[in-house]
Amino acid sequence: SGHRNPGTHIMNRFRYATSQIAVHWLAAALIVFLLVTGTFVLAEMPNTADKIGNFRIHMILGALAARLVVARVLLRRVKPRPPAVVAEKWAHLGHMGLNLLVMLLAGSGVVLALQSGVLAAVLGSASLPESLDGWTLRKVHGLTSRLLMALVAVHVLAALYHQWVVKDGLLLRKRNKKC
């Protein structure tokens, strides 16, 4: 088939290090959880005292997700590189986009929490502001989350395309050897 990757045999044998696999799937799960709960729980709740615990969880997990993305990038620099895939340049741009959007979300979230008083409320020294809707960084955070959702969807579709159309064993690289 014209879509088949000539490096399929090598691709099927390559596995990421266990640390890379763990960081990838933990970051993926956290990011999906944060996107879903941020969009459908936090954004829908009024800014009352009941929301503070949810903000606290969101902030802690958001910071952890950002750290995992940094760890993923660092691990990528020191661990063996996988063989090239079909459309390697697009794959690289997609991964850079995912990483940058997560870091932009974390950064906009931190600055918004500091400027708006949400962090002070989470730490117990103030009440939540009545609304975050007027804050430019709230709009940036919301738009960035939508862009990240779209790019995550493209990422998943690309992985499934490689697995089922190109048939290069791409998804096997993200599984532990014992699985």
PDB file of C-alpha atoms in Angstrom:
ATOM      1  CA  SER A   1       0.000   0.000   0.000  1.00  0.00           C
ATOM      2  CA  GLY A   2       1.211   3.535  -0.724  1.00  0.00           C
ATOM      3  CA  HIS A   3       0.572   4.592   2.900  1.00  0.00           C
ATOM      4  CA  ARG A   4       2.729   1.887   4.467  1.00  0.00           C
ATOM      5  CA  ASN A   5       5.809   3.197   6.240  1.00  0.00           C
ATOM      6  CA  PRO A   6       9.021   1.529   4.983  1.00  0.00           C
ATOM      7  CA  GLY A   7      10.367   1.510   8.567  1.00  0.00           C
ATOM      8  CA  THR A   8       7.433  -0.546   9.876  1.00  0.00           C
ATOM      9  CA  HIS A   9       9.558  -3.445  11.119  1.00  0.00           C
ATOM     10  CA  ILE A  10      11.931  -1.120  12.999  1.00  0.00           C
ATOM     11  CA  MET A  11       8.969   0.911  14.267  1.00  0.00           C
ATOM     12  CA  ASN A  12       7.326  -2.210  15.692  1.00  0.00           C
ATOM     13  CA  ARG A  13      10.438  -3.020  17.707  1.00  0.00           C
ATOM     14  CA  PHE A  14      11.070   0.466  19.094  1.00  0.00           C
ATOM     15  CA  ARG A  15       9.648   1.215  22.541  1.00  0.00           C
ATOM     16  CA  TYR A  16       9.881   4.382  24.550  1.00  0.00           C
ATOM     17  CA  ALA A  17      11.491   4.074  27.959  1.00  0.00           C
ATOM     18  CA  THR A  18       9.121   3.168  30.793  1.00  0.00           C
ATOM     19  CA  SER A  19       9.629   6.649  32.263  1.00  0.00           C
ATOM     20  CA  GLN A  20       8.551   8.253  28.970  1.00  0.00           C
ATOM     21  CA  ILE A  21       5.485   6.021  28.704  1.00  0.00           C
ATOM     22  CA  ALA A  22       4.452   6.751  32.290  1.00  0.00           C
ATOM     23  CA  VAL A  23       4.922  10.507  31.886  1.00  0.00           C
ATOM     24  CA  HIS A  24       3.017  10.528  28.566  1.00  0.00           C
ATOM     25  CA  TRP A  25      -0.055   8.668  29.835  1.00  0.00           C
ATOM     26  CA  LEU A  26      -0.159  10.434  33.212  1.00  0.00           C
ATOM     27  CA  ALA A  27       0.107  13.839  31.500  1.00  0.00           C
ATOM     28  CA  ALA A  28      -2.545  12.813  28.939  1.00  0.00           C
ATOM     29  CA  ALA A  29      -4.976  11.686  31.646  1.00  0.00           C
ATOM     30  CA  LEU A  30      -4.401  14.846  33.700  1.00  0.00           C
ATOM     31  CA  ILE A  31      -4.779  17.144  30.712  1.00  0.00           C
ATOM     32  CA  VAL A  32      -8.024  15.506  29.581  1.00  0.00           C
ATOM     33  CA  PHE A  33      -9.359  15.626  33.163  1.00  0.00           C
ATOM     34  CA  LEU A  34      -8.422  19.317  33.497  1.00  0.00           C
ATOM     35  CA  LEU A  35      -9.939  20.246  30.128  1.00  0.00           C
ATOM     36  CA  VAL A  36     -13.207  18.436  30.835  1.00  0.00           C
ATOM     37  CA  THR A  37     -13.620  19.590  34.437  1.00  0.00           C
ATOM     38  CA  GLY A  38     -12.436  23.132  33.680  1.00  0.00           C
ATOM     39  CA  THR A  39     -14.944  23.453  30.848  1.00  0.00           C
ATOM     40  CA  PHE A  40     -17.941  21.619  32.261  1.00  0.00           C
ATOM     41  CA  VAL A  41     -17.539  22.059  36.024  1.00  0.00           C
ATOM     42  CA  LEU A  42     -15.446  25.099  36.974  1.00  0.00           C
ATOM     43  CA  ALA A  43     -16.650  27.394  34.200  1.00  0.00           C
ATOM     44  CA  GLU A  44     -20.280  26.596  35.063  1.00  0.00           C
ATOM     45  CA  MET A  45     -20.008  27.137  38.840  1.00  0.00           C
ATOM     46  CA  PRO A  46     -20.730  30.528  40.389  1.00  0.00           C
ATOM     47  CA  ASN A  47     -17.777  32.086  42.214  1.00  0.00           C
ATOM     48  CA  THR A  48     -18.911  31.132  45.702  1.00  0.00           C
ATOM     49  CA  ALA A  49     -17.018  29.507  48.567  1.00  0.00           C
ATOM     50  CA  ASP A  50     -18.088  26.095  47.198  1.00  0.00           C
ATOM     51  CA  LYS A  51     -15.881  26.685  44.155  1.00  0.00           C
ATOM     52  CA  ILE A  52     -12.650  27.203  46.126  1.00  0.00           C
ATOM     53  CA  GLY A  53     -11.954  23.481  46.603  1.00  0.00           C
ATOM     54  CA  ASN A  54     -12.481  22.875  42.887  1.00  0.00           C
ATOM     55  CA  PHE A  55     -10.112  25.722  42.035  1.00  0.00           C
ATOM     56  CA  ARG A  56      -7.541  24.254  44.437  1.00  0.00           C
ATOM     57  CA  ILE A  57      -7.675  20.848  42.739  1.00  0.00           C
ATOM     58  CA  HIS A  58      -7.569  22.448  39.279  1.00  0.00           C
ATOM     59  CA  MET A  59      -4.536  24.547  40.204  1.00  0.00           C
ATOM     60  CA  ILE A  60      -2.586  21.689  41.789  1.00  0.00           C
ATOM     61  CA  LEU A  61      -3.288  19.306  38.912  1.00  0.00           C
ATOM     62  CA  GLY A  62      -2.602  22.028  36.327  1.00  0.00           C
ATOM     63  CA  ALA A  63       0.808  22.668  37.894  1.00  0.00           C
ATOM     64  CA  LEU A  64       1.492  18.921  37.888  1.00  0.00           C
ATOM     65  CA  ALA A  65       0.463  18.623  34.207  1.00  0.00           C
ATOM     66  CA  ALA A  66       2.839  21.463  33.279  1.00  0.00           C
ATOM     67  CA  ARG A  67       5.677  19.795  35.174  1.00  0.00           C
ATOM     68  CA  LEU A  68       4.970  16.494  33.422  1.00  0.00           C
ATOM     69  CA  VAL A  69       5.124  18.224  30.032  1.00  0.00           C
ATOM     70  CA  VAL A  70       8.514  19.697  30.981  1.00  0.00           C
ATOM     71  CA  ALA A  71       9.644  16.233  32.148  1.00  0.00           C
ATOM     72  CA  ARG A  72       8.444  14.747  28.854  1.00  0.00           C
ATOM     73  CA  VAL A  73      10.463  17.265  26.849  1.00  0.00           C
ATOM     74  CA  LEU A  74      13.557  16.663  28.986  1.00  0.00           C
ATOM     75  CA  LEU A  75      13.223  12.883  28.727  1.00  0.00           C
ATOM     76  CA  ARG A  76      12.871  13.194  24.960  1.00  0.00           C
ATOM     77  CA  ARG A  77      16.282  14.894  24.891  1.00  0.00           C
ATOM     78  CA  VAL A  78      18.118  12.166  26.816  1.00  0.00           C
ATOM     79  CA  LYS A  79      16.373   8.957  25.723  1.00  0.00           C
ATOM     80  CA  PRO A  80      16.791   7.163  22.369  1.00  0.00           C
ATOM     81  CA  ARG A  81      14.860   8.709  19.507  1.00  0.00           C
ATOM     82  CA  PRO A  82      12.215   6.677  17.696  1.00  0.00           C
ATOM     83  CA  PRO A  83      12.474   6.014  13.958  1.00  0.00           C
ATOM     84  CA  ALA A  84      10.840   8.589  11.700  1.00  0.00           C
ATOM     85  CA  VAL A  85       7.156   8.226  10.862  1.00  0.00           C
ATOM     86  CA  VAL A  86       5.070   9.241   7.853  1.00  0.00           C
ATOM     87  CA  ALA A  87       4.632  13.038   8.012  1.00  0.00           C
ATOM     88  CA  GLU A  88       7.355  13.411  10.656  1.00  0.00           C
ATOM     89  CA  LYS A  89       7.410  17.215  10.315  1.00  0.00           C
ATOM     90  CA  TRP A  90       3.661  17.391  11.088  1.00  0.00           C
ATOM     91  CA  ALA A  91       4.099  15.076  14.057  1.00  0.00           C
ATOM     92  CA  HIS A  92       6.867  17.300  15.416  1.00  0.00           C
ATOM     93  CA  LEU A  93       4.780  20.454  14.955  1.00  0.00           C
ATOM     94  CA  GLY A  94       1.786  18.777  16.590  1.00  0.00           C
ATOM     95  CA  HIS A  95       3.806  17.749  19.646  1.00  0.00           C
ATOM     96  CA  MET A  96       5.341  21.219  19.928  1.00  0.00           C
ATOM     97  CA  GLY A  97       1.851  22.697  19.717  1.00  0.00           C
ATOM     98  CA  LEU A  98       0.534  20.390  22.453  1.00  0.00           C
ATOM     99  CA  ASN A  99       3.452  21.254  24.736  1.00  0.00           C
ATOM    100  CA  LEU A 100       3.207  24.996  24.093  1.00  0.00           C
ATOM    101  CA  LEU A 101      -0.551  25.099  24.638  1.00  0.00           C
ATOM    102  CA  VAL A 102      -0.263  23.226  27.943  1.00  0.00           C
ATOM    103  CA  MET A 103       2.432  25.642  29.103  1.00  0.00           C
ATOM    104  CA  LEU A 104       0.351  28.641  27.955  1.00  0.00           C
ATOM    105  CA  LEU A 105      -2.627  27.271  29.889  1.00  0.00           C
ATOM    106  CA  ALA A 106      -0.500  26.810  33.008  1.00  0.00           C
ATOM    107  CA  GLY A 107       1.060  30.255  32.674  1.00  0.00           C
ATOM    108  CA  SER A 108      -2.226  32.041  32.002  1.00  0.00           C
ATOM    109  CA  GLY A 109      -3.826  30.150  34.890  1.00  0.00           C
ATOM    110  CA  VAL A 110      -1.077  31.123  37.333  1.00  0.00           C
ATOM    111  CA  VAL A 111      -1.084  34.794  36.361  1.00  0.00           C
ATOM    112  CA  LEU A 112      -4.900  34.932  36.330  1.00  0.00           C
ATOM    113  CA  ALA A 113      -5.041  33.345  39.800  1.00  0.00           C
ATOM    114  CA  LEU A 114      -2.491  35.855  41.127  1.00  0.00           C
ATOM    115  CA  GLN A 115      -4.002  38.968  39.510  1.00  0.00           C
ATOM    116  CA  SER A 116      -7.669  38.159  40.154  1.00  0.00           C
ATOM    117  CA  GLY A 117      -7.329  37.110  43.783  1.00  0.00           C
ATOM    118  CA  VAL A 118      -8.264  33.456  43.156  1.00  0.00           C
ATOM    119  CA  LEU A 119      -4.953  32.289  44.645  1.00  0.00           C
ATOM    120  CA  ALA A 120      -5.554  34.368  47.779  1.00  0.00           C
ATOM    121  CA  ALA A 121      -9.035  32.811  48.053  1.00  0.00           C
ATOM    122  CA  VAL A 122      -7.634  29.299  47.602  1.00  0.00           C
ATOM    123  CA  LEU A 123      -5.043  30.022  50.315  1.00  0.00           C
ATOM    124  CA  GLY A 124      -7.818  31.249  52.613  1.00  0.00           C
ATOM    125  CA  SER A 125      -6.866  34.920  52.880  1.00  0.00           C
ATOM    126  CA  ALA A 126      -9.617  36.387  50.667  1.00  0.00           C
ATOM    127  CA  SER A 127     -12.917  35.578  49.039  1.00  0.00           C
ATOM    128  CA  LEU A 128     -13.303  34.778  45.361  1.00  0.00           C
ATOM    129  CA  PRO A 129     -13.884  37.667  42.988  1.00  0.00           C
ATOM    130  CA  GLU A 130     -17.506  37.914  41.870  1.00  0.00           C
ATOM    131  CA  SER A 131     -16.580  36.914  38.310  1.00  0.00           C
ATOM    132  CA  LEU A 132     -13.529  36.264  36.166  1.00  0.00           C
ATOM    133  CA  ASP A 133     -15.361  37.022  32.916  1.00  0.00           C
ATOM    134  CA  GLY A 134     -13.917  40.533  32.509  1.00  0.00           C
ATOM    135  CA  TRP A 135     -10.312  39.368  32.805  1.00  0.00           C
ATOM    136  CA  THR A 136      -8.415  39.171  29.504  1.00  0.00           C
ATOM    137  CA  LEU A 137      -6.379  36.257  30.869  1.00  0.00           C
ATOM    138  CA  ARG A 138      -9.619  34.366  31.549  1.00  0.00           C
ATOM    139  CA  LYS A 139     -10.438  34.715  27.858  1.00  0.00           C
ATOM    140  CA  VAL A 140      -6.899  33.610  26.936  1.00  0.00           C
ATOM    141  CA  HIS A 141      -7.179  30.608  29.272  1.00  0.00           C
ATOM    142  CA  GLY A 142     -10.562  29.625  27.809  1.00  0.00           C
ATOM    143  CA  LEU A 143      -9.503  30.041  24.169  1.00  0.00           C
ATOM    144  CA  THR A 144      -6.259  28.148  24.782  1.00  0.00           C
ATOM    145  CA  SER A 145      -8.185  25.291  26.370  1.00  0.00           C
ATOM    146  CA  ARG A 146     -10.397  25.053  23.256  1.00  0.00           C
ATOM    147  CA  LEU A 147      -7.342  25.055  20.987  1.00  0.00           C
ATOM    148  CA  LEU A 148      -5.760  22.340  23.121  1.00  0.00           C
ATOM    149  CA  MET A 149      -8.953  20.253  22.947  1.00  0.00           C
ATOM    150  CA  ALA A 150      -8.873  20.487  19.155  1.00  0.00           C
ATOM    151  CA  LEU A 151      -5.178  19.592  18.970  1.00  0.00           C
ATOM    152  CA  VAL A 152      -5.647  16.663  21.370  1.00  0.00           C
ATOM    153  CA  ALA A 153      -8.418  15.383  19.082  1.00  0.00           C
ATOM    154  CA  VAL A 154      -6.119  15.710  16.033  1.00  0.00           C
ATOM    155  CA  HIS A 155      -3.337  13.940  18.007  1.00  0.00           C
ATOM    156  CA  VAL A 156      -5.621  11.005  18.858  1.00  0.00           C
ATOM    157  CA  LEU A 157      -6.903  10.779  15.277  1.00  0.00           C
ATOM    158  CA  ALA A 158      -3.334  10.845  13.918  1.00  0.00           C
ATOM    159  CA  ALA A 159      -2.320   8.033  16.278  1.00  0.00           C
ATOM    160  CA  LEU A 160      -5.325   5.959  15.193  1.00  0.00           C
ATOM    161  CA  TYR A 161      -4.542   6.709  11.528  1.00  0.00           C
ATOM    162  CA  HIS A 162      -1.012   5.395  12.033  1.00  0.00           C
ATOM    163  CA  GLN A 163      -2.274   2.330  13.831  1.00  0.00           C
ATOM    164  CA  TRP A 164      -5.089   1.329  11.474  1.00  0.00           C
ATOM    165  CA  VAL A 165      -4.313   2.920   8.075  1.00  0.00           C
ATOM    166  CA  VAL A 166      -0.538   3.242   7.877  1.00  0.00           C
ATOM    167  CA  LYS A 167      -0.192   0.132  10.087  1.00  0.00           C
ATOM    168  CA  ASP A 168       3.250   1.128  11.344  1.00  0.00           C
ATOM    169  CA  GLY A 169       2.717   0.014  14.945  1.00  0.00           C
ATOM    170  CA  LEU A 170       2.963   3.569  16.243  1.00  0.00           C
ATOM    171  CA  LEU A 171       0.784   2.944  19.301  1.00  0.00           C
ATOM    172  CA  LEU A 172       2.963   0.021  20.369  1.00  0.00           C
ATOM    173  CA  ARG A 173       5.737   2.523  21.094  1.00  0.00           C
ATOM    174  CA  LYS A 174       3.658   3.947  23.956  1.00  0.00           C
ATOM    175  CA  ARG A 175       3.033   0.604  25.639  1.00  0.00           C
ATOM    176  CA  ASN A 176       5.172  -1.076  28.225  1.00  0.00           C
ATOM    177  CA  LYS A 177       7.051  -4.092  26.828  1.00  0.00           C
ATOM    178  CA  LYS A 178       5.175  -6.331  29.268  1.00  0.00           C
ATOM    179  CA  CYS A 179       1.744  -5.291  27.930  1.00  0.00           C
TER     180      CYS A 179
END
